[in-house]
Amino acid sequence: MSDLSLHYPAGVCFLRTNSYFQLQPRNSGLTAFSGIRSCNLSVTSPTLQPLGNTPATPTTISFSLEALSHRHPVLTAIAHTSLRPFLIRDIISLLETRLSSDSFRGMPIPPSLQVLITLRFLACGTFHRETGDLCGVSEPTVCKIVHKVCKAICELKDDYIKFPDAAGQANYKVEFFEYGNFLGVIGCIDGCHIPIKCPSTADSEEYRNRKNWFSINVQSVCTPTMQFSNIVARWKGATHDSRIFQNSCLYAQFEGGQHSGIILGDSGYAQTNFLFTPYLHAVTPEQQRYNQAHIRTRGTVERMFGVWKSRFQCLRNTLRFEPRRCCIVIIATAVLHNYLKQHGCPDPQMEHRDEPDLPMVEPDNDRYGLACRDAFDLRKMRQYKKFKFCMMLFVMYLDQNEATFQSD
């Protein structure tokens, strides 16, 4: 699928500005695709038709994504997302069957252009009118396209956002321990507020978070490679992180013993036998060492949020949709984030524009959970001393062998 075709009836406007431009059969340049180095244009109608008399015979524009220049307005806008033409082509191939139309009624927008319009919105978060002027479609059409493509992307959620199985959990434990020196971790959990406009409903104040702006509180669990392994995007901004987790399917799975491992959360969560939080007042050296390893390991989810928002600027700007549609957009960006990570795309430069979180009071912890944390702390300390003793013996062994080799 190296070549993409955009089918338009002759006479369609490509740019909506003060004056309307029509598609012309001469090589005078296409306003909406000014960044294309080469474009094969075939027009069945040799003469320019008036706006009110559009012929029924369609006009076809064929171009290759590899021929797009870096100065193309769409690729320039999404350059920071690390999306390259071959990745755009792969995304189009994944969504083409879900976006294609069986008829040409109403001059349907081809799937390739629908994906490009949606990627530009997700990457920039600009107004639909600006995107419509750039791509030659109306503002309502851009709105419909964005939600249609985002729904199609959400259908791929189970393919790209998966909680690890037994083998994957064993690998995650090793990777998290190598990074933060914390035992048995299979994920890090945290909540993230995505700003939305004030809903025009009776419960609008329930979307106002503790920072005094309207949002969707998104719960996410990350992997050692800063990918989403679980995401819940349906709770209002005033909902506490601990409540979201306790009402999630992931909590029920841990309660049922379906996962062998622990997840790390901040002090906003209740301490349990499978979710470990830091000590609010670390006194002993063991507790301080525990907090250091906890903070370093749990920082993975914070960095994932930073990369996620830097790649998709619409998450930093206010989503001006109804809450249900905002949740669809959020899930779609998470799926695309995992897709790019799995295809080896480099992370964009992070923008530290988020306000620091306010200190949260530790909720009512389970006594059994607190006992598990204390026991885990002592066990970790014993293993740390054992590891330190083994390393000392190993160094002594190397020094002894080196002295033997020098004498020989």
Short mmCIF file of C-alpha atoms in Angstrom, two decimals:
data_model
loop_
_atom_site.label_atom_id
_atom_site.label_comp_id
_atom_site.label_asym_id
_atom_site.label_seq_id
_atom_site.Cartn_x
_atom_site.Cartn_y
_atom_site.Cartn_z
CA MET A 1 0.00 0.00 0.00
CA SER A 2 2.64 2.45 -1.05
CA ASP A 3 0.31 4.53 -3.21
CA LEU A 4 -2.75 6.24 -1.86
CA SER A 5 -5.58 7.64 -3.94
CA LEU A 6 -7.84 10.51 -3.00
CA HIS A 7 -11.09 10.46 -4.95
CA TYR A 8 -12.93 13.71 -5.38
CA PRO A 9 -15.51 14.85 -7.95
CA ALA A 10 -14.18 17.57 -10.19
CA GLY A 11 -14.92 21.01 -8.88
CA VAL A 12 -14.46 20.20 -5.18
CA CYS A 13 -12.90 22.99 -3.12
CA PHE A 14 -9.60 22.02 -1.49
CA LEU A 15 -9.17 25.11 0.64
CA ARG A 16 -11.89 27.04 2.41
CA THR A 17 -10.71 30.64 2.59
CA ASN A 18 -12.13 33.98 1.54
CA SER A 19 -12.23 32.77 -2.07
CA TYR A 20 -13.03 29.21 -3.11
CA PHE A 21 -10.54 27.38 -5.29
CA GLN A 22 -11.51 24.56 -7.60
CA LEU A 23 -9.48 21.58 -8.70
CA GLN A 24 -7.80 22.48 -11.97
CA PRO A 25 -6.41 20.08 -14.61
CA ARG A 26 -3.19 22.02 -15.08
CA ASN A 27 0.02 21.65 -13.05
CA SER A 28 -0.48 24.90 -11.19
CA GLY A 29 -0.08 23.22 -7.81
CA LEU A 30 -2.61 21.92 -5.30
CA THR A 31 -3.22 24.26 -2.42
CA ALA A 32 -4.01 21.54 0.13
CA PHE A 33 -1.04 19.38 -0.86
CA SER A 34 1.61 22.01 -1.51
CA GLY A 35 4.25 19.87 0.21
CA ILE A 36 4.05 17.01 -2.28
CA ARG A 37 7.14 16.78 -4.44
CA SER A 38 5.45 14.83 -7.23
CA CYS A 39 1.77 14.33 -7.89
CA ASN A 40 0.15 12.46 -10.76
CA LEU A 41 -3.08 14.26 -11.55
CA SER A 42 -5.70 12.87 -13.88
CA VAL A 43 -8.83 14.91 -14.47
CA THR A 44 -11.65 13.57 -16.55
CA SER A 45 -13.27 16.95 -17.00
CA PRO A 46 -10.90 19.13 -19.08
CA THR A 47 -12.64 22.41 -18.33
CA LEU A 48 -13.30 24.25 -15.11
CA GLN A 49 -16.85 23.75 -13.95
CA PRO A 50 -18.85 26.31 -11.97
CA LEU A 51 -19.50 25.66 -8.31
CA GLY A 52 -23.17 24.97 -8.83
CA ASN A 53 -22.66 22.48 -11.67
CA THR A 54 -20.37 19.71 -10.45
CA PRO A 55 -20.06 16.83 -12.93
CA ALA A 56 -20.84 13.29 -11.78
CA THR A 57 -17.55 11.92 -13.10
CA PRO A 58 -15.03 11.75 -10.24
CA THR A 59 -11.55 13.15 -10.26
CA THR A 60 -8.72 11.02 -8.85
CA ILE A 61 -5.57 12.29 -7.19
CA SER A 62 -2.90 9.63 -6.75
CA PHE A 63 0.17 10.27 -4.63
CA SER A 64 2.72 8.35 -2.62
CA LEU A 65 3.30 8.99 1.06
CA GLU A 66 7.04 8.61 0.50
CA ALA A 67 6.85 11.63 -1.81
CA LEU A 68 5.60 13.91 0.95
CA SER A 69 8.00 16.67 1.79
CA HIS A 70 8.90 17.51 5.38
CA ARG A 71 7.40 20.93 4.63
CA HIS A 72 3.99 19.39 4.10
CA PRO A 73 1.59 21.05 6.59
CA VAL A 74 0.27 17.75 7.97
CA LEU A 75 3.67 16.10 8.44
CA THR A 76 5.15 19.29 9.82
CA ALA A 77 2.41 19.47 12.43
CA ILE A 78 2.86 15.86 13.58
CA ALA A 79 6.67 15.73 13.28
CA HIS A 80 7.15 15.72 17.06
CA THR A 81 5.13 12.48 17.37
CA SER A 82 7.92 10.54 15.56
CA LEU A 83 5.41 9.39 12.96
CA ARG A 84 7.09 8.63 9.67
CA PRO A 85 5.40 7.99 6.30
CA PHE A 86 5.80 4.21 6.57
CA LEU A 87 4.14 4.25 10.01
CA ILE A 88 1.31 6.41 8.68
CA ARG A 89 0.88 3.90 5.87
CA ASP A 90 0.71 1.04 8.39
CA ILE A 91 -1.86 2.89 10.49
CA ILE A 92 -3.97 3.56 7.40
CA SER A 93 -3.82 -0.13 6.45
CA LEU A 94 -5.00 -1.09 9.95
CA LEU A 95 -7.96 1.29 9.83
CA GLU A 96 -8.85 1.27 6.15
CA THR A 97 -11.47 -1.50 6.38
CA ARG A 98 -13.16 0.28 9.29
CA LEU A 99 -13.19 3.69 7.56
CA SER A 100 -13.93 2.83 3.95
CA SER A 101 -17.33 3.66 2.49
CA ASP A 102 -19.25 1.38 0.14
CA SER A 103 -20.68 4.24 -1.92
CA PHE A 104 -19.62 7.65 -3.21
CA ARG A 105 -22.77 9.30 -1.96
CA GLY A 106 -22.05 12.72 -0.50
CA MET A 107 -18.45 12.74 -1.79
CA PRO A 108 -16.90 10.52 0.97
CA ILE A 109 -13.49 11.41 2.32
CA PRO A 110 -10.95 8.63 1.61
CA PRO A 111 -9.59 6.72 4.65
CA SER A 112 -6.07 8.04 4.06
CA LEU A 113 -7.17 11.66 4.44
CA GLN A 114 -9.36 10.79 7.42
CA VAL A 115 -6.37 9.31 9.25
CA LEU A 116 -4.18 12.32 8.43
CA ILE A 117 -6.84 14.75 9.67
CA THR A 118 -7.21 12.81 12.92
CA LEU A 119 -3.47 12.50 13.50
CA ARG A 120 -3.07 16.24 13.04
CA PHE A 121 -5.73 16.96 15.62
CA LEU A 122 -4.32 14.47 18.14
CA ALA A 123 -0.79 15.75 17.67
CA CYS A 124 -1.60 19.48 17.79
CA GLY A 125 -4.97 19.84 19.48
CA THR A 126 -5.88 22.69 17.13
CA PHE A 127 -9.39 23.86 16.33
CA HIS A 128 -11.32 21.91 13.73
CA ARG A 129 -11.74 25.02 11.60
CA GLU A 130 -7.98 25.31 11.13
CA THR A 131 -7.68 21.64 10.20
CA GLY A 132 -10.61 21.97 7.82
CA ASP A 133 -9.04 24.97 6.07
CA LEU A 134 -5.79 23.06 5.66
CA CYS A 135 -7.32 19.86 4.28
CA GLY A 136 -10.22 21.36 2.34
CA VAL A 137 -13.17 20.03 4.36
CA SER A 138 -15.73 21.74 6.52
CA GLU A 139 -15.49 22.09 10.28
CA PRO A 140 -18.41 19.68 11.03
CA THR A 141 -16.84 17.13 8.71
CA VAL A 142 -13.54 17.30 10.61
CA CYS A 143 -15.40 16.74 13.88
CA LYS A 144 -17.17 13.67 12.48
CA ILE A 145 -13.93 12.31 11.02
CA VAL A 146 -12.00 12.69 14.28
CA HIS A 147 -14.55 10.76 16.29
CA LYS A 148 -15.01 8.13 13.61
CA VAL A 149 -11.27 7.44 13.37
CA CYS A 150 -10.81 7.53 17.16
CA LYS A 151 -13.55 4.94 17.54
CA ALA A 152 -11.81 2.76 14.97
CA ILE A 153 -8.53 3.12 16.87
CA CYS A 154 -10.26 2.20 20.14
CA GLU A 155 -11.33 -1.08 18.56
CA LEU A 156 -7.63 -2.01 18.49
CA LYS A 157 -7.27 -1.50 22.25
CA ASP A 158 -7.17 -5.22 23.11
CA ASP A 159 -4.37 -5.73 20.57
CA TYR A 160 -2.04 -3.04 21.91
CA ILE A 161 -2.99 -2.50 25.57
CA LYS A 162 -2.66 -5.78 27.45
CA PHE A 163 -1.92 -6.64 31.05
CA PRO A 164 0.95 -9.15 31.12
CA ASP A 165 0.40 -12.86 31.50
CA ALA A 166 2.47 -15.10 33.80
CA ALA A 167 5.51 -15.07 31.50
CA GLY A 168 5.26 -11.33 30.94
CA GLN A 169 4.94 -10.68 34.66
CA ALA A 170 8.15 -12.60 35.31
CA ASN A 171 9.97 -10.44 32.78
CA TYR A 172 8.50 -7.24 34.22
CA LYS A 173 9.71 -8.18 37.71
CA VAL A 174 13.26 -8.50 36.41
CA GLU A 175 13.14 -5.27 34.42
CA PHE A 176 11.63 -3.22 37.25
CA PHE A 177 14.16 -4.61 39.73
CA GLU A 178 17.05 -3.80 37.42
CA TYR A 179 15.78 -0.25 37.11
CA GLY A 180 14.63 0.67 40.63
CA ASN A 181 15.85 -2.17 42.90
CA PHE A 182 12.27 -3.01 43.96
CA LEU A 183 11.23 -6.66 44.15
CA GLY A 184 8.17 -8.26 42.56
CA VAL A 185 6.81 -5.22 40.67
CA ILE A 186 4.68 -5.90 37.59
CA GLY A 187 3.35 -2.37 37.09
CA CYS A 188 3.08 1.18 38.40
CA ILE A 189 -0.31 2.85 38.77
CA ASP A 190 -1.29 6.51 38.88
CA GLY A 191 -4.06 8.88 37.89
CA CYS A 192 -3.80 11.63 35.29
CA HIS A 193 -6.20 14.51 34.74
CA ILE A 194 -7.03 15.39 31.12
CA PRO A 195 -8.61 18.86 30.82
CA ILE A 196 -12.05 19.16 29.21
CA LYS A 197 -14.50 21.99 28.77
CA CYS A 198 -17.26 22.45 31.33
CA PRO A 199 -19.99 19.93 30.44
CA SER A 200 -23.44 21.34 29.84
CA THR A 201 -25.09 18.86 32.20
CA ALA A 202 -26.47 18.96 35.71
CA ASP A 203 -23.46 17.09 37.11
CA SER A 204 -20.90 19.43 35.57
CA GLU A 205 -19.37 20.36 38.95
CA GLU A 206 -18.47 16.73 39.53
CA TYR A 207 -15.90 17.10 36.75
CA ARG A 208 -14.07 19.86 38.64
CA ASN A 209 -10.92 18.37 40.13
CA ARG A 210 -8.97 19.43 43.22
CA LYS A 211 -6.95 21.83 41.05
CA ASN A 212 -10.19 23.69 40.29
CA TRP A 213 -10.53 22.87 36.58
CA PHE A 214 -12.69 20.38 34.70
CA SER A 215 -11.12 17.08 33.72
CA ILE A 216 -11.40 13.34 33.18
CA ASN A 217 -9.44 11.35 35.77
CA VAL A 218 -7.59 8.65 33.82
CA GLN A 219 -6.17 5.65 35.68
CA SER A 220 -3.19 4.01 34.00
CA VAL A 221 -0.77 1.18 34.73
CA CYS A 222 2.59 1.29 32.96
CA THR A 223 5.18 -1.29 31.93
CA PRO A 224 8.97 -0.99 32.36
CA THR A 225 9.14 0.36 28.79
CA MET A 226 6.62 3.15 29.56
CA GLN A 227 3.69 1.56 27.76
CA PHE A 228 0.10 1.28 28.90
CA SER A 229 -0.78 -2.15 30.28
CA ASN A 230 -4.14 -0.98 31.64
CA ILE A 231 -6.17 2.22 31.27
CA VAL A 232 -9.52 3.39 32.62
CA ALA A 233 -10.87 6.66 31.17
CA ARG A 234 -14.45 7.17 32.28
CA TRP A 235 -14.37 8.81 35.72
CA LYS A 236 -15.10 12.44 36.52
CA GLY A 237 -12.34 14.77 37.67
CA ALA A 238 -13.58 14.96 41.27
CA THR A 239 -13.26 11.18 41.73
CA HIS A 240 -10.43 10.03 43.99
CA ASP A 241 -7.72 7.80 42.52
CA SER A 242 -8.26 5.15 45.17
CA ARG A 243 -11.97 4.91 44.38
CA ILE A 244 -11.28 4.45 40.68
CA PHE A 245 -8.91 1.58 41.40
CA GLN A 246 -11.22 -0.13 43.88
CA ASN A 247 -14.03 -0.11 41.29
CA SER A 248 -11.88 -1.37 38.42
CA CYS A 249 -11.62 -4.85 36.94
CA LEU A 250 -7.90 -4.87 37.71
CA TYR A 251 -8.62 -4.58 41.45
CA ALA A 252 -11.01 -7.54 41.28
CA GLN A 253 -8.39 -9.57 39.43
CA PHE A 254 -5.79 -8.90 42.13
CA GLU A 255 -8.34 -9.67 44.83
CA GLY A 256 -9.04 -12.98 43.12
CA GLY A 257 -5.37 -13.88 42.99
CA GLN A 258 -5.12 -13.84 39.19
CA HIS A 259 -1.80 -11.96 39.19
CA SER A 260 1.40 -12.91 40.97
CA GLY A 261 3.13 -9.66 41.75
CA ILE A 262 2.60 -6.18 43.15
CA ILE A 263 1.95 -2.74 41.72
CA LEU A 264 3.27 0.55 43.07
CA GLY A 265 1.14 3.60 43.76
CA ASP A 266 1.52 6.94 45.50
CA SER A 267 0.12 7.89 48.89
CA GLY A 268 -3.27 8.59 47.33
CA TYR A 269 -3.96 4.84 47.24
CA ALA A 270 -4.71 2.57 50.16
CA GLN A 271 -1.96 0.13 51.11
CA THR A 272 -2.97 -3.48 50.38
CA ASN A 273 -1.20 -6.78 50.00
CA PHE A 274 -0.82 -6.18 46.24
CA LEU A 275 -0.59 -2.36 45.98
CA PHE A 276 2.36 -0.86 47.83
CA THR A 277 2.58 2.80 48.76
CA PRO A 278 5.46 4.79 50.29
CA TYR A 279 5.87 5.62 53.97
CA LEU A 280 4.62 9.11 54.74
CA HIS A 281 7.08 9.39 57.61
CA ALA A 282 10.10 7.17 56.98
CA VAL A 283 12.08 6.91 60.22
CA THR A 284 14.22 3.81 60.12
CA PRO A 285 16.97 3.22 57.53
CA GLU A 286 14.93 0.33 56.13
CA GLN A 287 11.93 2.56 55.53
CA GLN A 288 14.07 5.26 53.92
CA ARG A 289 15.68 2.72 51.61
CA TYR A 290 12.22 1.38 50.81
CA ASN A 291 10.97 4.86 49.89
CA GLN A 292 13.98 5.54 47.67
CA ALA A 293 13.44 2.36 45.68
CA HIS A 294 9.68 3.00 45.57
CA ILE A 295 10.03 6.57 44.26
CA ARG A 296 12.57 5.59 41.62
CA THR A 297 10.52 2.66 40.34
CA ARG A 298 7.16 4.41 40.42
CA GLY A 299 8.62 7.36 38.51
CA THR A 300 8.18 5.27 35.36
CA VAL A 301 4.47 6.04 35.18
CA GLU A 302 5.09 9.76 35.65
CA ARG A 303 7.54 9.78 32.75
CA MET A 304 5.09 7.82 30.63
CA PHE A 305 2.46 10.50 31.19
CA GLY A 306 4.98 13.17 30.18
CA VAL A 307 5.88 11.38 26.94
CA TRP A 308 2.21 10.65 26.21
CA LYS A 309 1.15 14.28 26.60
CA SER A 310 4.16 15.63 24.71
CA ARG A 311 3.41 13.36 21.78
CA PHE A 312 -0.31 14.18 21.70
CA GLN A 313 -0.76 17.87 22.48
CA CYS A 314 -4.55 17.56 22.45
CA LEU A 315 -4.21 16.04 25.94
CA ARG A 316 -2.58 19.22 27.25
CA ASN A 317 -5.12 21.49 25.61
CA THR A 318 -8.76 21.47 26.60
CA LEU A 319 -10.81 18.78 24.84
CA ARG A 320 -13.94 20.60 23.69
CA PHE A 321 -16.21 17.60 23.36
CA GLU A 322 -18.79 16.02 25.57
CA PRO A 323 -17.21 13.76 28.23
CA ARG A 324 -18.15 10.53 26.46
CA ARG A 325 -16.31 11.57 23.32
CA CYS A 326 -13.37 12.87 25.32
CA CYS A 327 -12.90 9.40 26.79
CA ILE A 328 -12.80 7.92 23.28
CA VAL A 329 -10.10 10.38 22.23
CA ILE A 330 -8.05 9.57 25.36
CA ILE A 331 -8.18 5.82 24.73
CA ALA A 332 -7.24 6.33 21.08
CA THR A 333 -4.11 8.29 22.01
CA ALA A 334 -3.10 5.55 24.47
CA VAL A 335 -3.42 2.93 21.74
CA LEU A 336 -1.32 5.03 19.35
CA HIS A 337 1.26 5.60 22.10
CA ASN A 338 1.74 1.86 22.56
CA TYR A 339 1.80 1.36 18.80
CA LEU A 340 4.64 3.85 18.39
CA LYS A 341 6.57 2.41 21.34
CA GLN A 342 6.27 -1.12 19.97
CA HIS A 343 7.58 0.06 16.60
CA GLY A 344 10.66 1.63 18.13
CA CYS A 345 9.76 5.29 17.68
CA PRO A 346 11.92 7.64 19.78
CA ASP A 347 10.25 9.55 22.56
CA PRO A 348 9.55 13.24 21.90
CA GLN A 349 11.13 15.93 23.99
CA MET A 350 9.13 16.25 27.17
CA GLU A 351 7.53 19.55 28.04
CA HIS A 352 7.28 20.20 31.78
CA ARG A 353 4.10 22.22 31.72
CA ASP A 354 2.07 20.26 34.26
CA GLU A 355 1.56 21.72 37.69
CA PRO A 356 3.03 19.67 40.54
CA ASP A 357 0.55 17.49 42.38
CA LEU A 358 -0.71 18.73 45.70
CA PRO A 359 0.15 16.58 48.74
CA MET A 360 -2.55 14.02 49.38
CA VAL A 361 -3.56 12.57 52.71
CA GLU A 362 -3.02 8.85 52.98
CA PRO A 363 -6.41 7.06 52.96
CA ASP A 364 -7.53 4.46 55.46
CA ASN A 365 -5.10 1.62 54.94
CA ASP A 366 -5.81 -2.02 55.51
CA ARG A 367 -4.04 -3.40 58.57
CA TYR A 368 -3.12 -6.50 56.66
CA GLY A 369 -1.74 -4.32 53.88
CA LEU A 370 0.39 -2.34 56.33
CA ALA A 371 1.70 -5.58 57.80
CA CYS A 372 2.57 -6.78 54.30
CA ARG A 373 4.50 -3.58 53.63
CA ASP A 374 6.46 -3.89 56.90
CA ALA A 375 7.21 -7.56 56.22
CA PHE A 376 8.22 -6.74 52.67
CA ASP A 377 10.50 -3.99 53.96
CA LEU A 378 12.28 -6.38 56.35
CA ARG A 379 12.58 -9.05 53.67
CA LYS A 380 13.98 -6.55 51.23
CA MET A 381 16.50 -5.40 53.83
CA ARG A 382 17.64 -8.97 54.49
CA GLN A 383 18.01 -9.64 50.77
CA TYR A 384 19.92 -6.38 50.37
CA LYS A 385 22.35 -7.36 53.16
CA LYS A 386 22.71 -10.84 51.67
CA PHE A 387 23.38 -9.40 48.24
CA LYS A 388 25.90 -6.95 49.68
CA PHE A 389 27.68 -9.78 51.54
CA CYS A 390 27.83 -11.90 48.36
CA MET A 391 29.23 -9.00 46.40
CA MET A 392 31.91 -8.49 49.07
CA LEU A 393 32.90 -12.16 48.83
CA PHE A 394 32.99 -11.92 45.05
CA VAL A 395 35.27 -8.87 45.15
CA MET A 396 37.58 -10.64 47.61
CA TYR A 397 37.69 -13.65 45.29
CA LEU A 398 38.61 -11.46 42.32
CA ASP A 399 41.35 -9.72 44.30
CA GLN A 400 42.78 -13.06 45.40
CA ASN A 401 42.82 -14.45 41.85
CA GLU A 402 44.40 -11.25 40.54
CA ALA A 403 47.20 -11.55 43.12
CA THR A 404 47.71 -15.21 42.11
CA PHE A 405 47.95 -14.33 38.42
CA GLN A 406 50.47 -11.59 39.14
CA SER A 407 52.67 -13.97 41.15
CA ASP A 408 52.60 -16.52 38.34
#
